[in-house]
CSV table of C-alpha atoms in Angstrom, one decimal:
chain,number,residue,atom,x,y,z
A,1,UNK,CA,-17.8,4.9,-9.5
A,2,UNK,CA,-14.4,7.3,-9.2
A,3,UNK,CA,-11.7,5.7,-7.4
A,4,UNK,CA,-9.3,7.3,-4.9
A,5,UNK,CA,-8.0,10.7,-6.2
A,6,UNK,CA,-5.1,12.4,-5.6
A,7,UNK,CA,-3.8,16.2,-6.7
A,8,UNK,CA,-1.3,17.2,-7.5
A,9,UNK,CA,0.5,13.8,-9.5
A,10,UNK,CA,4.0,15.4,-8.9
A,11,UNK,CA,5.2,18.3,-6.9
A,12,UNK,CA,8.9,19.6,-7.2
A,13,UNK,CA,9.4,22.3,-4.5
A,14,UNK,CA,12.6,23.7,-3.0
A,15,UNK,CA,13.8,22.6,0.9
A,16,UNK,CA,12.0,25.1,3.3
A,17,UNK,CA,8.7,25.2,1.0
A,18,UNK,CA,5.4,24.5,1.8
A,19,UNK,CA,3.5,21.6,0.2
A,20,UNK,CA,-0.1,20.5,0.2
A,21,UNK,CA,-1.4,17.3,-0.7
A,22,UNK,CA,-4.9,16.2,-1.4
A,23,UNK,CA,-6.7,13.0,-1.3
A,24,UNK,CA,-10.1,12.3,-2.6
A,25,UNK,CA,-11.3,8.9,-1.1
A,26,UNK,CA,-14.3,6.9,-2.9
A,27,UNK,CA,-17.4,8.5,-1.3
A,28,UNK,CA,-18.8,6.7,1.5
A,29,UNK,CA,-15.8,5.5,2.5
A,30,UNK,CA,-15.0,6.2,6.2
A,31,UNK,CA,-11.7,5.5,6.9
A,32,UNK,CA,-9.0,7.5,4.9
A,33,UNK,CA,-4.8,6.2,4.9
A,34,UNK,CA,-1.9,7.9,3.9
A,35,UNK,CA,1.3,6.0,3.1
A,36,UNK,CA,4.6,6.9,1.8
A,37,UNK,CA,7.0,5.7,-0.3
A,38,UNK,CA,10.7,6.9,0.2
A,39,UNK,CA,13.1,5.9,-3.0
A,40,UNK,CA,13.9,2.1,-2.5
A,41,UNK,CA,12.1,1.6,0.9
A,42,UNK,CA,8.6,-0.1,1.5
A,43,UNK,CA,5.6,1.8,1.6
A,44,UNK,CA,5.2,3.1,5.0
A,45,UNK,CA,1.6,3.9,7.2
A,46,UNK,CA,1.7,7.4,8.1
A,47,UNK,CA,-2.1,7.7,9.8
A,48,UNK,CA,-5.3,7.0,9.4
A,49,UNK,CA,-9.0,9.0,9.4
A,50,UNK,CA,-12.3,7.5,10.5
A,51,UNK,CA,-14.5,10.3,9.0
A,52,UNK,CA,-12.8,13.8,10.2
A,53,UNK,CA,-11.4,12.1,13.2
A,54,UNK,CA,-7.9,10.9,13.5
A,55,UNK,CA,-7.3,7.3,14.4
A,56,UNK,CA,-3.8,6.3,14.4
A,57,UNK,CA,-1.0,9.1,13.8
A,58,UNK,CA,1.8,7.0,15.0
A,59,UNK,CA,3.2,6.3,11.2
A,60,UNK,CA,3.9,10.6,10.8
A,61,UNK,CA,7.7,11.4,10.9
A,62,UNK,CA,7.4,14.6,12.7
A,63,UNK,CA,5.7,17.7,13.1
A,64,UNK,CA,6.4,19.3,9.8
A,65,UNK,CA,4.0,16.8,8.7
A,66,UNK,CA,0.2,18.2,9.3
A,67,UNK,CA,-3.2,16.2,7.8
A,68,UNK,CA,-6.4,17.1,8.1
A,69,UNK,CA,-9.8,15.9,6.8
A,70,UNK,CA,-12.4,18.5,7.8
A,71,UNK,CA,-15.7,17.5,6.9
A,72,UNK,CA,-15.3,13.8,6.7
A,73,UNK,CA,-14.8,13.9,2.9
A,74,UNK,CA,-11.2,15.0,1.5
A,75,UNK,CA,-8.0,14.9,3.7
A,76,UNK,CA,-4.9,17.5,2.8
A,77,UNK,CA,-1.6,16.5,3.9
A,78,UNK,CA,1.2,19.4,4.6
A,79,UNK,CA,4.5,19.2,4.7
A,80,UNK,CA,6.1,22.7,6.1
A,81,UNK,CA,8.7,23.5,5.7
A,82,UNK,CA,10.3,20.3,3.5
A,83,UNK,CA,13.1,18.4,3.9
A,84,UNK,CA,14.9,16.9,1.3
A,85,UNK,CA,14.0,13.5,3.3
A,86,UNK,CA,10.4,14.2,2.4
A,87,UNK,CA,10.8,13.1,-0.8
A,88,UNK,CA,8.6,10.3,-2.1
A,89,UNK,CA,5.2,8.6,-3.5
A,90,UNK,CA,2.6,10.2,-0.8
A,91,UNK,CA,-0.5,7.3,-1.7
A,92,UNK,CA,-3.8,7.6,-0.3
A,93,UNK,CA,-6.4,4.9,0.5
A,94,UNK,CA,-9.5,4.7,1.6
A,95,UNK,CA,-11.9,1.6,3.2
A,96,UNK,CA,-15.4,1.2,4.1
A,97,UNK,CA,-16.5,0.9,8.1
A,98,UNK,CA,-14.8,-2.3,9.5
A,99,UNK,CA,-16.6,-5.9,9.7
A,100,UNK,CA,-15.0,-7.8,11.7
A,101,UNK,CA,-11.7,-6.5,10.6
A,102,UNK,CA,-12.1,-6.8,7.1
A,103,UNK,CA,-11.2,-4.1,5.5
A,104,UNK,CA,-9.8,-3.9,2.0
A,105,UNK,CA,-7.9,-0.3,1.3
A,106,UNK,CA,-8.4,0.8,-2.4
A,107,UNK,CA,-5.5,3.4,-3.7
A,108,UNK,CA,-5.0,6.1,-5.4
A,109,UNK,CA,-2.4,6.7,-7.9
A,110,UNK,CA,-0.4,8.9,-5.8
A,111,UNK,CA,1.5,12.3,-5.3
A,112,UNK,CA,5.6,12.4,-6.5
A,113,UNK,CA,6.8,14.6,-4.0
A,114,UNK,CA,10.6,15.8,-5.1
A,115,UNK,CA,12.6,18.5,-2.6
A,116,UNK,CA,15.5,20.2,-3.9
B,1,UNK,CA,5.6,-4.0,15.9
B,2,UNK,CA,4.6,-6.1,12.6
B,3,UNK,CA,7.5,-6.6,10.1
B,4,UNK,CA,6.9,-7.9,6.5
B,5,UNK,CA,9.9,-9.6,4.3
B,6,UNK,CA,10.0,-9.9,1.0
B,7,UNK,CA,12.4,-12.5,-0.5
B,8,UNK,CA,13.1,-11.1,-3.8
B,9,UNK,CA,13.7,-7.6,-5.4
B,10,UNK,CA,13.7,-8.6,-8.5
B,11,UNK,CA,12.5,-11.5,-10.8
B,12,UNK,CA,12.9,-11.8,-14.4
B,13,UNK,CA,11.4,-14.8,-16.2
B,14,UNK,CA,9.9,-15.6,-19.7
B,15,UNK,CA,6.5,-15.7,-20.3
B,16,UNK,CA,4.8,-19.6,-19.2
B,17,UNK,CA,7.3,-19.7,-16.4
B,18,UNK,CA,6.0,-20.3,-13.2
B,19,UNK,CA,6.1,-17.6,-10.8
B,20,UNK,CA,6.3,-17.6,-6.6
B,21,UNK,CA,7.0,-14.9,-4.4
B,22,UNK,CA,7.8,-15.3,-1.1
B,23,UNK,CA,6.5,-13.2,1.7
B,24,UNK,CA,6.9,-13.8,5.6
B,25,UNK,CA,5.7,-11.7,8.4
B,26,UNK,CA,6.5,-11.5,11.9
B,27,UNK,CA,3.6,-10.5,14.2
B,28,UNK,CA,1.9,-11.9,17.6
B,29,UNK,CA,-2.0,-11.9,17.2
B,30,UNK,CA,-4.1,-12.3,13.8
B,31,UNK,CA,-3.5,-10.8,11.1
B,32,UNK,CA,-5.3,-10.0,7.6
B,33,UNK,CA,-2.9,-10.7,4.6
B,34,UNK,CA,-3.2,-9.1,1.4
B,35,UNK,CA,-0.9,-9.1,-1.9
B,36,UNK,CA,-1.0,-5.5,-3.9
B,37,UNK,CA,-0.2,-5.2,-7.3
B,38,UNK,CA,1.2,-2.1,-9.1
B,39,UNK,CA,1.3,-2.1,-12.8
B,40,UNK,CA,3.5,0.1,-15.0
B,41,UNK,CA,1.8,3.8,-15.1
B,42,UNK,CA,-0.9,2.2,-12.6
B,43,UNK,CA,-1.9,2.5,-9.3
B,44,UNK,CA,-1.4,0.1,-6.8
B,45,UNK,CA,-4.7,-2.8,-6.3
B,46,UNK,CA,-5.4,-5.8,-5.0
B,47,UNK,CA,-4.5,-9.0,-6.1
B,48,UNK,CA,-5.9,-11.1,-3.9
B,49,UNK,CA,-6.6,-11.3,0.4
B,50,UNK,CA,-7.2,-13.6,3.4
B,51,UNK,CA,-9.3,-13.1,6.4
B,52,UNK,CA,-9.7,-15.6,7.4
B,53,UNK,CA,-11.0,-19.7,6.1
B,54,UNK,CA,-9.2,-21.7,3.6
B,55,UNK,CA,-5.6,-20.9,3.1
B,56,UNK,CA,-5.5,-21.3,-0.2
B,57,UNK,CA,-6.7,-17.9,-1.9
B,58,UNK,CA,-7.6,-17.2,-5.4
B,59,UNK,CA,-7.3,-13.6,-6.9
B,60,UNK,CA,-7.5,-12.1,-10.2
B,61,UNK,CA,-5.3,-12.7,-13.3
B,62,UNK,CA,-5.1,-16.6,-12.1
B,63,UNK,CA,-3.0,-15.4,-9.1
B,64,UNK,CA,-3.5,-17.6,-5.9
B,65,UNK,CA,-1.4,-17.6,-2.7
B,66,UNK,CA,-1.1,-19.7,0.0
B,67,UNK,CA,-1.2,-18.8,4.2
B,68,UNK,CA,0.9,-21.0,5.8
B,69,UNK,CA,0.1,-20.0,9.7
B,70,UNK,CA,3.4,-21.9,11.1
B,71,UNK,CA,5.7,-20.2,9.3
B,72,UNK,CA,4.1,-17.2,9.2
B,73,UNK,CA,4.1,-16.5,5.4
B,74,UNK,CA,2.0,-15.9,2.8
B,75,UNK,CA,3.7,-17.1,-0.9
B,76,UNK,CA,2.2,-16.1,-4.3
B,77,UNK,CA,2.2,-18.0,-7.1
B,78,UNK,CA,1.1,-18.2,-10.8
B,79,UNK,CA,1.7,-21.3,-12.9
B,80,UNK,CA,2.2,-19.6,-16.0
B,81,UNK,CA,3.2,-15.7,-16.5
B,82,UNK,CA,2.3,-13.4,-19.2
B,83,UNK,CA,3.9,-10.4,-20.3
B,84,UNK,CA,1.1,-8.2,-19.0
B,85,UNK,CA,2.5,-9.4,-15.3
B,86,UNK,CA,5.4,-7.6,-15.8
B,87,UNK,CA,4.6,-5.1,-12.5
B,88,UNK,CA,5.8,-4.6,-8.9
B,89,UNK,CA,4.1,-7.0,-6.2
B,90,UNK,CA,3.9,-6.1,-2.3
B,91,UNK,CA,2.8,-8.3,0.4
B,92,UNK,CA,1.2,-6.6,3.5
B,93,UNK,CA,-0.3,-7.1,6.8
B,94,UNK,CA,-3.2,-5.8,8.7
B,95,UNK,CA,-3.6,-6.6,12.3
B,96,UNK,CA,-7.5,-7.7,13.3
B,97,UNK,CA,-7.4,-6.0,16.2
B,98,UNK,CA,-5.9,-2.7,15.7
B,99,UNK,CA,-7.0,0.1,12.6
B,100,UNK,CA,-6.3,-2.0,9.7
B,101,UNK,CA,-3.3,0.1,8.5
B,102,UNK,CA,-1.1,-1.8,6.6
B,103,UNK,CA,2.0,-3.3,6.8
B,104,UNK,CA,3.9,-3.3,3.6
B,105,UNK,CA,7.2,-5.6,2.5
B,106,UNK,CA,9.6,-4.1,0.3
B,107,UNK,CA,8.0,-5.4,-3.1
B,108,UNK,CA,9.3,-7.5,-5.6
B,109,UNK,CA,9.9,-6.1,-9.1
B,110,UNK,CA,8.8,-8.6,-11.7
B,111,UNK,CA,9.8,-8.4,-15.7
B,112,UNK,CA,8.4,-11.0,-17.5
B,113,UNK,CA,10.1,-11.4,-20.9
B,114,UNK,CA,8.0,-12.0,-24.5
């Protein structure tokens, strides 16, 4: 079975650019995450899917940031226009439904995101 | 809102040392606890977890780790290290009640020495 995937590995784009990110999660997996990773910080929740729908948002910085998961399948995340203070390890994970609260997130490798 | 604290940044030990991590959070209702493992080149994955049961937890690569409910931390530990541990190691939380999204320390960079 494929893990989590995530395209492109790095991205290196100028401040004012547009960026997209995509995340493939495990299929059959309802519940999407992205996280970030800012140089020497913690990985940080930016929002979650349950199927296309939007759970919890409260984790994205502003609204340059833009994620979508049309379908139910794939999610894209956007950054327009970046910021140098976008720059990061974008990860994606992905979970089955919830039992009981139970819920263990697999990840994928993640997107380098450098803005010059 | 949930915080997680890692003790350490970095470790450095040679191989058969022990190895603990500490790892304490601060949150007021239940919480799931996982440790996360990311492995040179690798993507992060999961060590080990606790829902809920006996607070001693077993994971993978002889990895176990203990909840400790009163002080609100959740230490992992390895009596004896390999080289192949050499990796970075993050704590995190999930609340029960709210999503699941996790809470993530700062991780703890380990080099284990041949």
């Amino acid at each position: 079975e494929a893990g989590v995937t995530q395209f492109p590995s790095h991205s290196v784009i100028e401040k004012g650019q547009t960026v997209t990110l995509r995340c493939d999660p495990i299929s059959g997996h309802d519940n999407l995450y992205w996280y970030r990773r800012v140089m020497g910080k913690e990985i940080k929740f930016l929002l979650h899917f349950v199927k296309e729908s939007k759970q919890d948002e409260s984790g994205m910085p502003n609204n340059r940031f833009l994620a979508e998961r049309t379908g139910g399948t794939y999610s894209t995340l956007k950054v327009q226009p970046a910021e140098l203070e976008d720059s990061g390890v974008y990860f994606c994970a992905s979970s089955q439904g919830f039992s009981g609260g139970r819920n263990e997130q697999f990840f994928g490798p993640g997107t380098r995101l450098t803005v010059l | 809102a949930q915080s997680v604290s890692q003790h350490n940044h970095h470790v450095i030990l040679s191989e058969a040392a022990s190895l603990e991590l500490g790892c304490n959070y601060s949150y007021g209702g239940t919480v799931n606890l996982f440790w996360y493992v990311q492995y040179p080149g690798q993507h992060l994955q999961l060590l080990l977890k606790y829902f809920s049961g006996d607070p001693l937890v077993k994971g993978i690569k002889g990895f176990e780790a203990e909840f400790i409910k009163s002080k609100f931390s959740f230490n992992l530990r390895k009596p004896s290290v390999q080289w192949s541990d050499t990796a970075e190691y993050f704590c995190a939380v999930s609340p029960k009640a709210a999503g699941n999204k996790l809470t993530f320390g700062g991780g703890t960079r380990v080099l284990v020495k041949p």
